[in-house]
Short mmCIF file of C-alpha atoms in Angstrom, two decimals:
data_model
loop_
_atom_site.label_atom_id
_atom_site.label_comp_id
_atom_site.label_asym_id
_atom_site.label_seq_id
_atom_site.Cartn_x
_atom_site.Cartn_y
_atom_site.Cartn_z
CA THR A 75 -39.05 -7.73 -7.04
CA ARG A 76 -41.10 -8.96 -4.10
CA ARG A 77 -44.22 -11.03 -4.72
CA GLY A 78 -47.16 -8.70 -5.28
CA ALA A 79 -44.95 -5.62 -5.76
CA ARG A 80 -43.54 -4.01 -8.88
CA HIS A 81 -40.42 -1.88 -9.09
CA LEU A 82 -40.99 1.26 -11.15
CA GLY A 83 -38.06 3.33 -12.35
CA LEU A 84 -38.94 7.03 -12.30
CA GLY A 85 -37.19 9.43 -14.62
CA ARG A 86 -36.10 12.92 -13.72
CA LEU A 87 -38.56 15.78 -13.92
CA GLY A 88 -38.30 18.09 -16.91
CA ALA A 89 -38.26 21.87 -16.64
CA GLY A 90 -42.03 22.13 -17.05
CA ASP A 91 -42.66 19.55 -14.33
CA VAL A 92 -40.22 21.32 -12.00
CA ALA A 93 -42.01 24.63 -12.60
CA GLU A 94 -45.36 22.99 -11.85
CA LEU A 95 -44.05 21.40 -8.65
CA LEU A 96 -42.48 24.67 -7.51
CA GLY A 97 -45.76 26.48 -8.11
CA ALA A 98 -47.60 23.92 -5.96
CA LEU A 99 -45.00 24.16 -3.20
CA LEU A 100 -44.80 27.96 -3.15
CA GLY A 101 -48.44 28.69 -3.82
CA SER A 102 -47.74 30.96 -6.78
CA PRO A 103 -46.10 30.74 -10.23
CA PRO A 104 -42.31 30.63 -9.77
CA ALA A 105 -40.03 33.16 -11.45
CA PRO A 106 -38.16 31.83 -14.51
CA GLU A 107 -34.83 32.44 -12.73
CA LEU A 108 -35.94 30.24 -9.84
CA VAL A 109 -37.08 27.46 -12.17
CA ALA A 110 -33.78 27.53 -14.09
CA SER A 111 -31.73 27.41 -10.88
CA VAL A 112 -33.73 24.56 -9.34
CA VAL A 113 -33.72 22.55 -12.60
CA GLU A 114 -29.93 22.79 -12.80
CA ARG A 115 -29.23 22.15 -9.14
CA SER A 116 -31.84 19.46 -8.46
CA ASP A 117 -31.19 17.40 -11.62
CA GLY A 118 -34.96 16.94 -11.73
CA ASN A 119 -35.06 14.98 -8.48
CA PRO A 120 -38.47 15.75 -6.86
CA LEU A 121 -37.08 15.48 -3.32
CA PHE A 122 -34.34 17.99 -4.06
CA VAL A 123 -36.81 20.28 -5.84
CA GLU A 124 -38.84 20.35 -2.64
CA GLU A 125 -35.77 20.94 -0.44
CA LEU A 126 -34.52 23.78 -2.66
CA ALA A 127 -37.89 25.48 -3.19
CA ALA A 128 -38.11 27.50 0.01
CA GLY A 129 -34.39 28.19 0.32
CA LEU A 130 -34.07 29.68 -3.15
CA ALA A 131 -37.48 31.36 -3.48
CA ASP A 132 -36.14 34.83 -2.65
CA ASP A 133 -32.68 34.38 -4.19
CA PRO A 134 -32.27 31.71 -6.91
CA GLY A 135 -28.49 32.02 -6.66
CA ALA A 136 -28.34 31.49 -2.90
CA PRO A 137 -26.26 28.64 -1.45
CA MET A 138 -28.09 25.38 -0.92
CA PRO A 139 -29.94 25.02 2.41
CA PRO A 140 -27.50 24.18 5.24
CA HIS A 141 -29.16 20.87 6.10
CA LEU A 142 -28.69 19.64 2.53
CA ARG A 143 -25.07 20.73 2.43
CA ASP A 144 -24.36 19.19 5.84
CA ALA A 145 -25.90 15.88 4.78
CA VAL A 146 -23.52 15.65 1.81
CA VAL A 147 -20.44 16.92 3.62
CA SER A 148 -20.98 14.48 6.50
CA ARG A 149 -20.74 11.60 4.00
CA VAL A 150 -17.44 12.98 2.70
CA GLU A 151 -16.07 13.41 6.22
CA ARG A 152 -16.59 9.70 6.89
CA MET A 153 -14.46 8.73 3.89
CA PRO A 154 -10.72 7.92 4.12
CA ILE A 155 -8.57 11.06 3.94
CA GLY A 156 -7.13 10.19 0.52
CA ALA A 157 -10.52 9.50 -1.05
CA ALA A 158 -11.98 12.73 0.36
CA ALA A 159 -9.04 14.68 -1.07
CA VAL A 160 -9.53 13.09 -4.49
CA LEU A 161 -13.25 13.92 -4.35
CA ARG A 162 -12.45 17.59 -3.65
CA THR A 163 -9.98 17.55 -6.55
CA CYS A 164 -12.70 16.16 -8.82
CA ALA A 165 -15.05 18.92 -7.66
CA VAL A 166 -12.60 21.64 -8.69
CA GLY A 167 -12.09 19.90 -12.04
CA GLY A 168 -15.82 20.14 -12.76
CA ARG A 169 -19.06 18.17 -12.61
CA GLU A 170 -17.32 15.66 -14.92
CA VAL A 171 -13.54 15.23 -15.08
CA GLU A 172 -11.29 13.09 -17.27
CA HIS A 173 -9.17 10.43 -15.56
CA ASP A 174 -5.93 11.61 -17.20
CA LEU A 175 -6.59 15.22 -16.16
CA LEU A 176 -7.38 14.14 -12.62
CA ALA A 177 -4.17 12.09 -12.43
CA GLU A 178 -2.18 15.17 -13.43
CA MET A 179 -3.96 17.30 -10.83
CA VAL A 180 -3.12 14.94 -7.97
CA GLY A 181 0.37 14.18 -9.24
CA ALA A 182 -0.40 10.46 -9.52
CA GLY A 183 2.65 9.91 -11.69
CA ASP A 184 4.90 10.94 -8.81
CA THR A 185 3.36 8.58 -6.24
CA ASP A 186 1.84 5.11 -6.07
CA PRO A 187 -0.16 4.86 -9.34
CA GLY A 188 -2.62 2.51 -7.66
CA ALA A 189 -3.45 4.96 -4.87
CA LEU A 190 -5.59 7.15 -7.13
CA ASP A 191 -7.48 4.11 -8.42
CA ARG A 192 -8.20 2.94 -4.86
CA ASP A 193 -9.39 6.38 -3.79
CA LEU A 194 -11.59 6.73 -6.86
CA ARG A 195 -13.09 3.29 -6.27
CA THR A 196 -14.00 4.41 -2.76
CA CYS A 197 -15.72 7.50 -4.19
CA VAL A 198 -17.63 5.39 -6.72
CA GLU A 199 -18.64 2.72 -4.20
CA SER A 200 -19.80 5.47 -1.83
CA GLY A 201 -22.26 6.57 -4.50
CA LEU A 202 -20.74 10.03 -4.94
CA LEU A 203 -19.05 9.55 -8.32
CA VAL A 204 -20.06 7.58 -11.41
CA ALA A 205 -17.34 6.11 -13.63
CA ASP A 206 -17.77 6.13 -17.40
CA GLN A 207 -15.37 3.64 -19.00
CA ARG A 208 -16.22 4.67 -22.53
CA ARG A 209 -15.48 8.35 -21.95
CA GLY A 210 -12.71 7.77 -19.43
CA THR A 211 -14.33 10.17 -16.98
CA TYR A 212 -15.80 10.45 -13.51
CA GLN A 213 -18.99 12.42 -12.95
CA PHE A 214 -20.63 13.52 -9.73
CA ARG A 215 -23.79 11.49 -9.29
CA HIS A 216 -25.75 14.62 -8.51
CA ALA A 217 -25.26 18.34 -9.08
CA LEU A 218 -25.87 19.08 -5.39
CA VAL A 219 -23.10 16.69 -4.37
CA HIS A 220 -20.70 18.55 -6.65
CA GLU A 221 -21.90 21.90 -5.31
CA ALA A 222 -21.54 20.86 -1.66
CA VAL A 223 -18.09 19.30 -2.06
CA LEU A 224 -16.82 22.30 -4.04
CA ALA A 225 -18.11 24.69 -1.37
CA ASP A 226 -16.18 22.71 1.26
CA VAL A 227 -12.78 23.19 -0.43
CA LEU A 228 -10.50 25.55 1.53
CA PRO A 229 -9.42 28.80 -0.21
CA GLY A 230 -5.73 27.88 -0.50
CA GLU A 231 -6.59 24.37 -1.65
CA LEU A 232 -9.03 25.82 -4.18
CA HIS A 233 -6.39 28.09 -5.76
CA ARG A 234 -3.83 25.28 -5.83
CA LEU A 235 -6.20 22.82 -7.48
CA HIS A 236 -7.42 25.37 -10.05
CA ARG A 237 -3.77 26.02 -10.96
CA ALA A 238 -3.04 22.29 -11.20
CA CYS A 239 -6.06 21.82 -13.46
CA ALA A 240 -5.14 24.79 -15.66
CA THR A 241 -1.58 23.51 -16.00
CA ALA A 242 -2.81 20.04 -16.98
CA LEU A 243 -5.28 21.50 -19.49
CA ALA A 244 -2.58 23.69 -21.02
CA GLU A 245 -0.35 20.64 -21.47
CA HIS A 246 -3.23 18.83 -23.17
CA GLN A 247 -3.64 21.74 -25.58
CA ARG A 248 0.05 21.60 -26.46
CA SER A 249 0.00 17.86 -27.06
CA THR A 250 -3.28 17.75 -29.02
CA PRO A 251 -3.70 21.17 -30.66
CA GLY A 252 -7.05 21.88 -32.27
CA VAL A 253 -8.89 18.95 -30.61
CA GLY A 254 -11.99 20.42 -28.95
CA ALA A 255 -10.16 23.74 -28.82
CA ASP A 256 -13.13 25.95 -27.94
CA GLN A 257 -14.19 23.75 -25.04
CA TRP A 258 -10.67 23.39 -23.68
CA TRP A 259 -9.86 27.10 -23.93
CA SER A 260 -13.05 27.95 -22.06
CA ARG A 261 -12.16 25.53 -19.28
CA LEU A 262 -8.59 26.78 -19.23
CA ALA A 263 -9.70 30.39 -18.76
CA ARG A 264 -12.04 29.40 -15.93
CA HIS A 265 -9.34 27.52 -14.03
CA TRP A 266 -6.67 30.22 -14.47
CA ALA A 267 -9.23 32.71 -13.14
CA GLY A 268 -9.94 30.38 -10.22
CA ALA A 269 -6.21 30.27 -9.52
CA GLY A 270 -6.16 34.07 -9.47
CA ASP A 271 -3.86 34.23 -12.50
CA PHE A 272 -5.48 36.51 -15.06
CA ASP A 273 -2.35 36.95 -17.19
CA ALA A 274 -1.85 33.28 -18.11
#
């Protein structure tokens, strides 16, 4: 803290605050669908609420504004190739992905086991992922980062990674039956669908 200045940590806006801010930005009460979409995608960050307001006003499910997406993607493009690939793999796995599941998806057991750790450290130090030692997971720092990276995955890569994730999840179910079954089956169905395999 500099002399004469105080650092204030500001929390995220709640749904009511987001609705109020959207109303001020748009000049009229926002539709509930718009509020829900902006709350989820902005994570309550006032700057992102403002950036999303105009772009989603007519279609709450529309892609994020191009300038926001480009700002995120440009950061990924400056990363080493391996780290960028791991980040895209994380994005397909979900907003939060377990380390063991991620290792299976990238085939870490078949290559240098330290390579994944180095690539993940790059993602964390770049401020795109947050590591949780207690949970053994990596989470995208912001929902819009996850959305932008996921949208940048190529179609063939997307199908391959969904299949790799579904295969890893299925193996987990076989090795630990009944543990979080509902959650795991829901994720499994989503990834098999993403792989285009509706009979699995």
